[in-house]
């Protein structure tokens, strides 16, 4: 018979033992390793996905930061430009202000020098003129300038029109104290007496006269009563001269300023 | 021709009664497979780099698992040790035919009968454990109680068919090879040997698949059967368990031997 039942039973037992052996030594281990590998791969994929999402998030954050930085940069550039414009305007105004101040100082200095020059010129021209006139009168006409001036002062007082004379007389009447007679030179006693007589006669007053030498006066005789003065001197001539020269200097200064 | 030429069961060894060539060869195969498995699985790697032996084992085990999933449309964990051992035992037993003087245990009708009986017993065990005793027994009286004898006869006949199919194929392959060796001793037996190896692998595949089909059909006959547990592996999650057909269970095509 082809079937040996003892062998059948033995082979069945052998097969069951083999099932147990292979389950323990083969299938469980291999399946466990395969499942573990699949879990590892799945974990790695999850980790990679997580890293990818994290990286994408970082990229998004970086892009947002870049956009914010760009916006801030643009804002800072705009602020810097605004600040630069403001500083430029401020500095320009300041520079113009300083230029105006320098210009004004320069103008003041020029004006001061102008005035000083004219004053010096007036003084020297006046003095020279007086010296020349005195010398010329002495040499050519054998006359004394001071004496002629005193006589002229007396004669002009005598020939004053009535209104002026009354006005001076009223001023003299209102004033108290002495009457001041200013001269550019020392008067002799005769000259003082002659002037005193003329003043007393013309103004109908016996007020005492006080004679003073005025250093500022270049050449002339002047009667001063309480802020009112009447006299004759070189001031008018010198004023005309200095005005003419001053006008010429002003024109030259304006021309140079325009050219500058 | 003597009976010892047909079945290795009749070849007694060491002059001990019942200790025949089939049993001793089976022990040797068991030792080789068990020790080989132990050696190959001592240092399994769970990383991406694996050894050649581990790769081979994973391919084989993965193939068996996939075949089981294709049949059950569910988990392969419960059936893998039984079906996998069936496939590997028959396959190794048949592949060693290239060794001169080797007689495959599967060429013994006793061995194939033992394997078929194991399948016969495994079907109700899996069925009862999966859906309960009552539900399993009720499938024998479906669609009516008059079908009970036919169902029982069907169970027995397919068990007999399993045993005889494997025995007949392996035994005939060996005998044809021996006959051809006598007729054309040079090239033709080598070709037949190669053809025998292919046939042996196909027989192992057929035996294991049929066993799985019988077990799966025993579980799927019951309409109220609970769903089979699923593996936590990728294929099981990608292919969810399909709803079971209560009256028309999905029966895979039985391969024709």
JSON list of C-alpha atoms in Angstrom, two decimals, chain A residues 44-177:
[
{"chain": "A", "resi": 44, "resn": "UNK", "atom": "CA", "xyz": [11.33, 58.95, 7.70]},
{"chain": "A", "resi": 45, "resn": "UNK", "atom": "CA", "xyz": [8.74, 60.04, 5.16]},
{"chain": "A", "resi": 46, "resn": "UNK", "atom": "CA", "xyz": [6.76, 61.72, 7.93]},
{"chain": "A", "resi": 47, "resn": "UNK", "atom": "CA", "xyz": [9.94, 63.31, 9.22]},
{"chain": "A", "resi": 48, "resn": "UNK", "atom": "CA", "xyz": [10.84, 64.41, 5.71]},
{"chain": "A", "resi": 49, "resn": "UNK", "atom": "CA", "xyz": [7.35, 65.80, 5.25]},
{"chain": "A", "resi": 50, "resn": "UNK", "atom": "CA", "xyz": [7.62, 67.56, 8.58]},
{"chain": "A", "resi": 51, "resn": "UNK", "atom": "CA", "xyz": [11.03, 68.94, 7.61]},
{"chain": "A", "resi": 52, "resn": "UNK", "atom": "CA", "xyz": [9.63, 69.94, 4.25]},
{"chain": "A", "resi": 53, "resn": "UNK", "atom": "CA", "xyz": [6.73, 71.73, 5.91]},
{"chain": "A", "resi": 54, "resn": "UNK", "atom": "CA", "xyz": [9.16, 73.32, 8.35]},
{"chain": "A", "resi": 55, "resn": "UNK", "atom": "CA", "xyz": [11.43, 74.35, 5.50]},
{"chain": "A", "resi": 56, "resn": "UNK", "atom": "CA", "xyz": [8.48, 75.74, 3.57]},
{"chain": "A", "resi": 57, "resn": "UNK", "atom": "CA", "xyz": [7.43, 77.62, 6.67]},
{"chain": "A", "resi": 58, "resn": "UNK", "atom": "CA", "xyz": [10.95, 78.96, 7.06]},
{"chain": "A", "resi": 59, "resn": "UNK", "atom": "CA", "xyz": [11.00, 79.93, 3.41]},
{"chain": "A", "resi": 60, "resn": "UNK", "atom": "CA", "xyz": [7.67, 81.70, 3.87]},
{"chain": "A", "resi": 61, "resn": "UNK", "atom": "CA", "xyz": [8.98, 83.43, 6.98]},
{"chain": "A", "resi": 62, "resn": "UNK", "atom": "CA", "xyz": [12.17, 84.37, 5.19]},
{"chain": "A", "resi": 63, "resn": "UNK", "atom": "CA", "xyz": [10.21, 85.77, 2.26]},
{"chain": "A", "resi": 64, "resn": "UNK", "atom": "CA", "xyz": [8.00, 87.72, 4.65]},
{"chain": "A", "resi": 65, "resn": "UNK", "atom": "CA", "xyz": [11.10, 88.98, 6.45]},
{"chain": "A", "resi": 66, "resn": "UNK", "atom": "CA", "xyz": [12.67, 89.93, 3.14]},
{"chain": "A", "resi": 67, "resn": "UNK", "atom": "CA", "xyz": [9.54, 91.79, 2.16]},
{"chain": "A", "resi": 68, "resn": "UNK", "atom": "CA", "xyz": [9.46, 93.48, 5.57]},
{"chain": "A", "resi": 69, "resn": "UNK", "atom": "CA", "xyz": [13.16, 94.30, 5.34]},
{"chain": "A", "resi": 70, "resn": "UNK", "atom": "CA", "xyz": [12.65, 95.68, 1.84]},
{"chain": "A", "resi": 71, "resn": "UNK", "atom": "CA", "xyz": [9.73, 97.74, 3.07]},
{"chain": "A", "resi": 72, "resn": "UNK", "atom": "CA", "xyz": [11.73, 98.97, 6.03]},
{"chain": "A", "resi": 73, "resn": "UNK", "atom": "CA", "xyz": [14.68, 99.68, 3.74]},
{"chain": "A", "resi": 74, "resn": "UNK", "atom": "CA", "xyz": [12.47, 101.68, 1.41]},
{"chain": "A", "resi": 75, "resn": "UNK", "atom": "CA", "xyz": [11.00, 103.48, 4.39]},
{"chain": "A", "resi": 76, "resn": "UNK", "atom": "CA", "xyz": [14.45, 104.18, 5.80]},
{"chain": "A", "resi": 77, "resn": "UNK", "atom": "CA", "xyz": [15.66, 105.40, 2.42]},
{"chain": "A", "resi": 78, "resn": "UNK", "atom": "CA", "xyz": [12.62, 107.66, 2.16]},
{"chain": "A", "resi": 79, "resn": "UNK", "atom": "CA", "xyz": [13.22, 108.90, 5.72]},
{"chain": "A", "resi": 80, "resn": "UNK", "atom": "CA", "xyz": [16.90, 109.43, 4.97]},
{"chain": "A", "resi": 81, "resn": "UNK", "atom": "CA", "xyz": [16.04, 111.32, 1.80]},
{"chain": "A", "resi": 82, "resn": "UNK", "atom": "CA", "xyz": [13.52, 113.40, 3.71]},
{"chain": "A", "resi": 83, "resn": "UNK", "atom": "CA", "xyz": [16.07, 114.03, 6.45]},
{"chain": "A", "resi": 84, "resn": "UNK", "atom": "CA", "xyz": [18.73, 114.87, 3.85]},
{"chain": "A", "resi": 85, "resn": "UNK", "atom": "CA", "xyz": [16.34, 117.28, 2.13]},
{"chain": "A", "resi": 86, "resn": "UNK", "atom": "CA", "xyz": [15.45, 118.83, 5.46]},
{"chain": "A", "resi": 87, "resn": "UNK", "atom": "CA", "xyz": [19.12, 119.17, 6.42]},
{"chain": "A", "resi": 88, "resn": "UNK", "atom": "CA", "xyz": [19.95, 120.52, 2.99]},
{"chain": "A", "resi": 89, "resn": "UNK", "atom": "CA", "xyz": [17.21, 123.11, 3.26]},
{"chain": "A", "resi": 90, "resn": "UNK", "atom": "CA", "xyz": [18.17, 123.90, 6.82]},
{"chain": "A", "resi": 91, "resn": "UNK", "atom": "CA", "xyz": [21.86, 124.19, 5.98]},
{"chain": "A", "resi": 92, "resn": "UNK", "atom": "CA", "xyz": [21.03, 126.19, 2.89]},
{"chain": "A", "resi": 93, "resn": "UNK", "atom": "CA", "xyz": [18.94, 128.56, 4.97]},
{"chain": "A", "resi": 94, "resn": "UNK", "atom": "CA", "xyz": [21.71, 128.68, 7.56]},
{"chain": "A", "resi": 95, "resn": "UNK", "atom": "CA", "xyz": [24.30, 129.35, 4.87]},
{"chain": "A", "resi": 96, "resn": "UNK", "atom": "CA", "xyz": [22.16, 132.03, 3.34]},
{"chain": "A", "resi": 97, "resn": "UNK", "atom": "CA", "xyz": [21.60, 133.50, 6.77]},
{"chain": "A", "resi": 98, "resn": "UNK", "atom": "CA", "xyz": [25.34, 133.49, 7.42]},
{"chain": "A", "resi": 99, "resn": "UNK", "atom": "CA", "xyz": [25.95, 134.96, 3.98]},
{"chain": "A", "resi": 100, "resn": "UNK", "atom": "CA", "xyz": [23.37, 137.64, 4.70]},
{"chain": "A", "resi": 101, "resn": "UNK", "atom": "CA", "xyz": [25.00, 138.29, 8.07]},
{"chain": "A", "resi": 102, "resn": "UNK", "atom": "CA", "xyz": [28.43, 138.49, 6.48]},
{"chain": "A", "resi": 103, "resn": "UNK", "atom": "CA", "xyz": [27.01, 140.67, 3.76]},
{"chain": "A", "resi": 104, "resn": "UNK", "atom": "CA", "xyz": [25.32, 142.85, 6.31]},
{"chain": "A", "resi": 105, "resn": "UNK", "atom": "CA", "xyz": [28.52, 143.07, 8.39]},
{"chain": "A", "resi": 106, "resn": "UNK", "atom": "CA", "xyz": [30.48, 143.78, 5.26]},
{"chain": "A", "resi": 107, "resn": "UNK", "atom": "CA", "xyz": [27.96, 146.46, 4.29]},
{"chain": "A", "resi": 108, "resn": "UNK", "atom": "CA", "xyz": [28.11, 147.87, 7.80]},
{"chain": "A", "resi": 109, "resn": "UNK", "atom": "CA", "xyz": [31.88, 147.77, 7.69]},
{"chain": "A", "resi": 110, "resn": "UNK", "atom": "CA", "xyz": [31.89, 149.41, 4.27]},
{"chain": "A", "resi": 111, "resn": "UNK", "atom": "CA", "xyz": [29.36, 151.96, 5.46]},
{"chain": "A", "resi": 112, "resn": "UNK", "atom": "CA", "xyz": [31.39, 152.59, 8.58]},
{"chain": "A", "resi": 113, "resn": "UNK", "atom": "CA", "xyz": [34.58, 152.96, 6.55]},
{"chain": "A", "resi": 114, "resn": "UNK", "atom": "CA", "xyz": [32.64, 155.17, 4.16]},
{"chain": "A", "resi": 115, "resn": "UNK", "atom": "CA", "xyz": [31.45, 157.40, 6.96]},
{"chain": "A", "resi": 116, "resn": "UNK", "atom": "CA", "xyz": [34.85, 157.39, 8.60]},
{"chain": "A", "resi": 117, "resn": "UNK", "atom": "CA", "xyz": [36.46, 158.25, 5.31]},
{"chain": "A", "resi": 118, "resn": "UNK", "atom": "CA", "xyz": [34.02, 161.08, 4.68]},
{"chain": "A", "resi": 119, "resn": "UNK", "atom": "CA", "xyz": [34.44, 162.36, 8.21]},
{"chain": "A", "resi": 120, "resn": "UNK", "atom": "CA", "xyz": [38.22, 162.27, 7.87]},
{"chain": "A", "resi": 121, "resn": "UNK", "atom": "CA", "xyz": [37.98, 163.79, 4.44]},
{"chain": "A", "resi": 122, "resn": "UNK", "atom": "CA", "xyz": [35.69, 166.52, 5.69]},
{"chain": "A", "resi": 123, "resn": "UNK", "atom": "CA", "xyz": [38.00, 167.27, 8.57]},
{"chain": "A", "resi": 124, "resn": "UNK", "atom": "CA", "xyz": [41.13, 167.37, 6.46]},
{"chain": "A", "resi": 125, "resn": "UNK", "atom": "CA", "xyz": [39.59, 169.17, 3.53]},
{"chain": "A", "resi": 126, "resn": "UNK", "atom": "CA", "xyz": [38.04, 171.70, 5.88]},
{"chain": "A", "resi": 127, "resn": "UNK", "atom": "CA", "xyz": [41.31, 172.21, 7.75]},
{"chain": "A", "resi": 128, "resn": "UNK", "atom": "CA", "xyz": [43.29, 172.47, 4.54]},
{"chain": "A", "resi": 129, "resn": "UNK", "atom": "CA", "xyz": [40.77, 174.81, 3.08]},
{"chain": "A", "resi": 130, "resn": "UNK", "atom": "CA", "xyz": [40.92, 177.05, 6.15]},
{"chain": "A", "resi": 131, "resn": "UNK", "atom": "CA", "xyz": [44.70, 176.97, 6.16]},
{"chain": "A", "resi": 132, "resn": "UNK", "atom": "CA", "xyz": [44.84, 177.80, 2.46]},
{"chain": "A", "resi": 133, "resn": "UNK", "atom": "CA", "xyz": [42.26, 180.54, 2.81]},
{"chain": "A", "resi": 134, "resn": "UNK", "atom": "CA", "xyz": [44.03, 182.01, 5.80]},
{"chain": "A", "resi": 135, "resn": "UNK", "atom": "CA", "xyz": [47.39, 181.90, 4.04]},
{"chain": "A", "resi": 136, "resn": "UNK", "atom": "CA", "xyz": [45.95, 183.26, 0.80]},
{"chain": "A", "resi": 137, "resn": "UNK", "atom": "CA", "xyz": [44.19, 186.13, 2.49]},
{"chain": "A", "resi": 138, "resn": "UNK", "atom": "CA", "xyz": [47.32, 187.01, 4.42]},
{"chain": "A", "resi": 139, "resn": "UNK", "atom": "CA", "xyz": [49.60, 186.78, 1.40]},
{"chain": "A", "resi": 140, "resn": "UNK", "atom": "CA", "xyz": [47.34, 188.22, -1.28]},
{"chain": "A", "resi": 141, "resn": "UNK", "atom": "CA", "xyz": [45.06, 190.59, 0.56]},
{"chain": "A", "resi": 142, "resn": "UNK", "atom": "CA", "xyz": [46.97, 191.26, 3.73]},
{"chain": "A", "resi": 143, "resn": "UNK", "atom": "CA", "xyz": [43.88, 190.29, 5.65]},
{"chain": "A", "resi": 144, "resn": "UNK", "atom": "CA", "xyz": [43.23, 188.12, 8.66]},
{"chain": "A", "resi": 145, "resn": "UNK", "atom": "CA", "xyz": [40.72, 185.33, 8.14]},
{"chain": "A", "resi": 146, "resn": "UNK", "atom": "CA", "xyz": [39.52, 185.35, 11.76]},
{"chain": "A", "resi": 147, "resn": "UNK", "atom": "CA", "xyz": [39.03, 189.09, 11.72]},
{"chain": "A", "resi": 148, "resn": "UNK", "atom": "CA", "xyz": [37.17, 188.92, 8.42]},
{"chain": "A", "resi": 149, "resn": "UNK", "atom": "CA", "xyz": [35.01, 186.14, 9.70]},
{"chain": "A", "resi": 150, "resn": "UNK", "atom": "CA", "xyz": [34.16, 188.04, 12.86]},
{"chain": "A", "resi": 151, "resn": "UNK", "atom": "CA", "xyz": [33.24, 191.09, 10.84]},
{"chain": "A", "resi": 152, "resn": "UNK", "atom": "CA", "xyz": [31.14, 189.06, 8.47]},
{"chain": "A", "resi": 153, "resn": "UNK", "atom": "CA", "xyz": [29.32, 187.46, 11.42]},
{"chain": "A", "resi": 154, "resn": "UNK", "atom": "CA", "xyz": [28.59, 190.86, 12.88]},
{"chain": "A", "resi": 155, "resn": "UNK", "atom": "CA", "xyz": [27.45, 192.25, 9.56]},
{"chain": "A", "resi": 156, "resn": "UNK", "atom": "CA", "xyz": [25.12, 189.35, 8.88]},
{"chain": "A", "resi": 157, "resn": "UNK", "atom": "CA", "xyz": [23.56, 189.70, 12.30]},
{"chain": "A", "resi": 158, "resn": "UNK", "atom": "CA", "xyz": [22.98, 193.31, 11.48]},
{"chain": "A", "resi": 159, "resn": "UNK", "atom": "CA", "xyz": [21.33, 192.49, 8.20]},
{"chain": "A", "resi": 160, "resn": "UNK", "atom": "CA", "xyz": [19.03, 189.75, 9.47]},
{"chain": "A", "resi": 161, "resn": "UNK", "atom": "CA", "xyz": [15.46, 190.02, 8.28]},
{"chain": "A", "resi": 162, "resn": "UNK", "atom": "CA", "xyz": [12.98, 191.05, 10.87]},
{"chain": "A", "resi": 163, "resn": "UNK", "atom": "CA", "xyz": [11.26, 187.67, 11.27]},
{"chain": "A", "resi": 164, "resn": "UNK", "atom": "CA", "xyz": [14.47, 185.84, 11.95]},
{"chain": "A", "resi": 165, "resn": "UNK", "atom": "CA", "xyz": [15.67, 188.50, 14.26]},
{"chain": "A", "resi": 166, "resn": "UNK", "atom": "CA", "xyz": [12.35, 188.43, 16.21]},
{"chain": "A", "resi": 167, "resn": "UNK", "atom": "CA", "xyz": [12.47, 184.67, 16.43]},
{"chain": "A", "resi": 168, "resn": "UNK", "atom": "CA", "xyz": [16.00, 184.73, 17.80]},
{"chain": "A", "resi": 169, "resn": "UNK", "atom": "CA", "xyz": [15.10, 187.52, 20.15]},
{"chain": "A", "resi": 170, "resn": "UNK", "atom": "CA", "xyz": [12.17, 185.47, 21.46]},
{"chain": "A", "resi": 171, "resn": "UNK", "atom": "CA", "xyz": [14.39, 182.48, 21.98]},
{"chain": "A", "resi": 172, "resn": "UNK", "atom": "CA", "xyz": [16.88, 184.62, 23.81]},
{"chain": "A", "resi": 173, "resn": "UNK", "atom": "CA", "xyz": [14.11, 186.06, 25.96]},
{"chain": "A", "resi": 174, "resn": "UNK", "atom": "CA", "xyz": [12.87, 182.62, 26.89]},
{"chain": "A", "resi": 175, "resn": "UNK", "atom": "CA", "xyz": [16.32, 181.22, 27.61]},
{"chain": "A", "resi": 176, "resn": "UNK", "atom": "CA", "xyz": [18.01, 181.67, 30.91]},
{"chain": "A", "resi": 177, "resn": "UNK", "atom": "CA", "xyz": [21.67, 182.11, 31.60]}
]
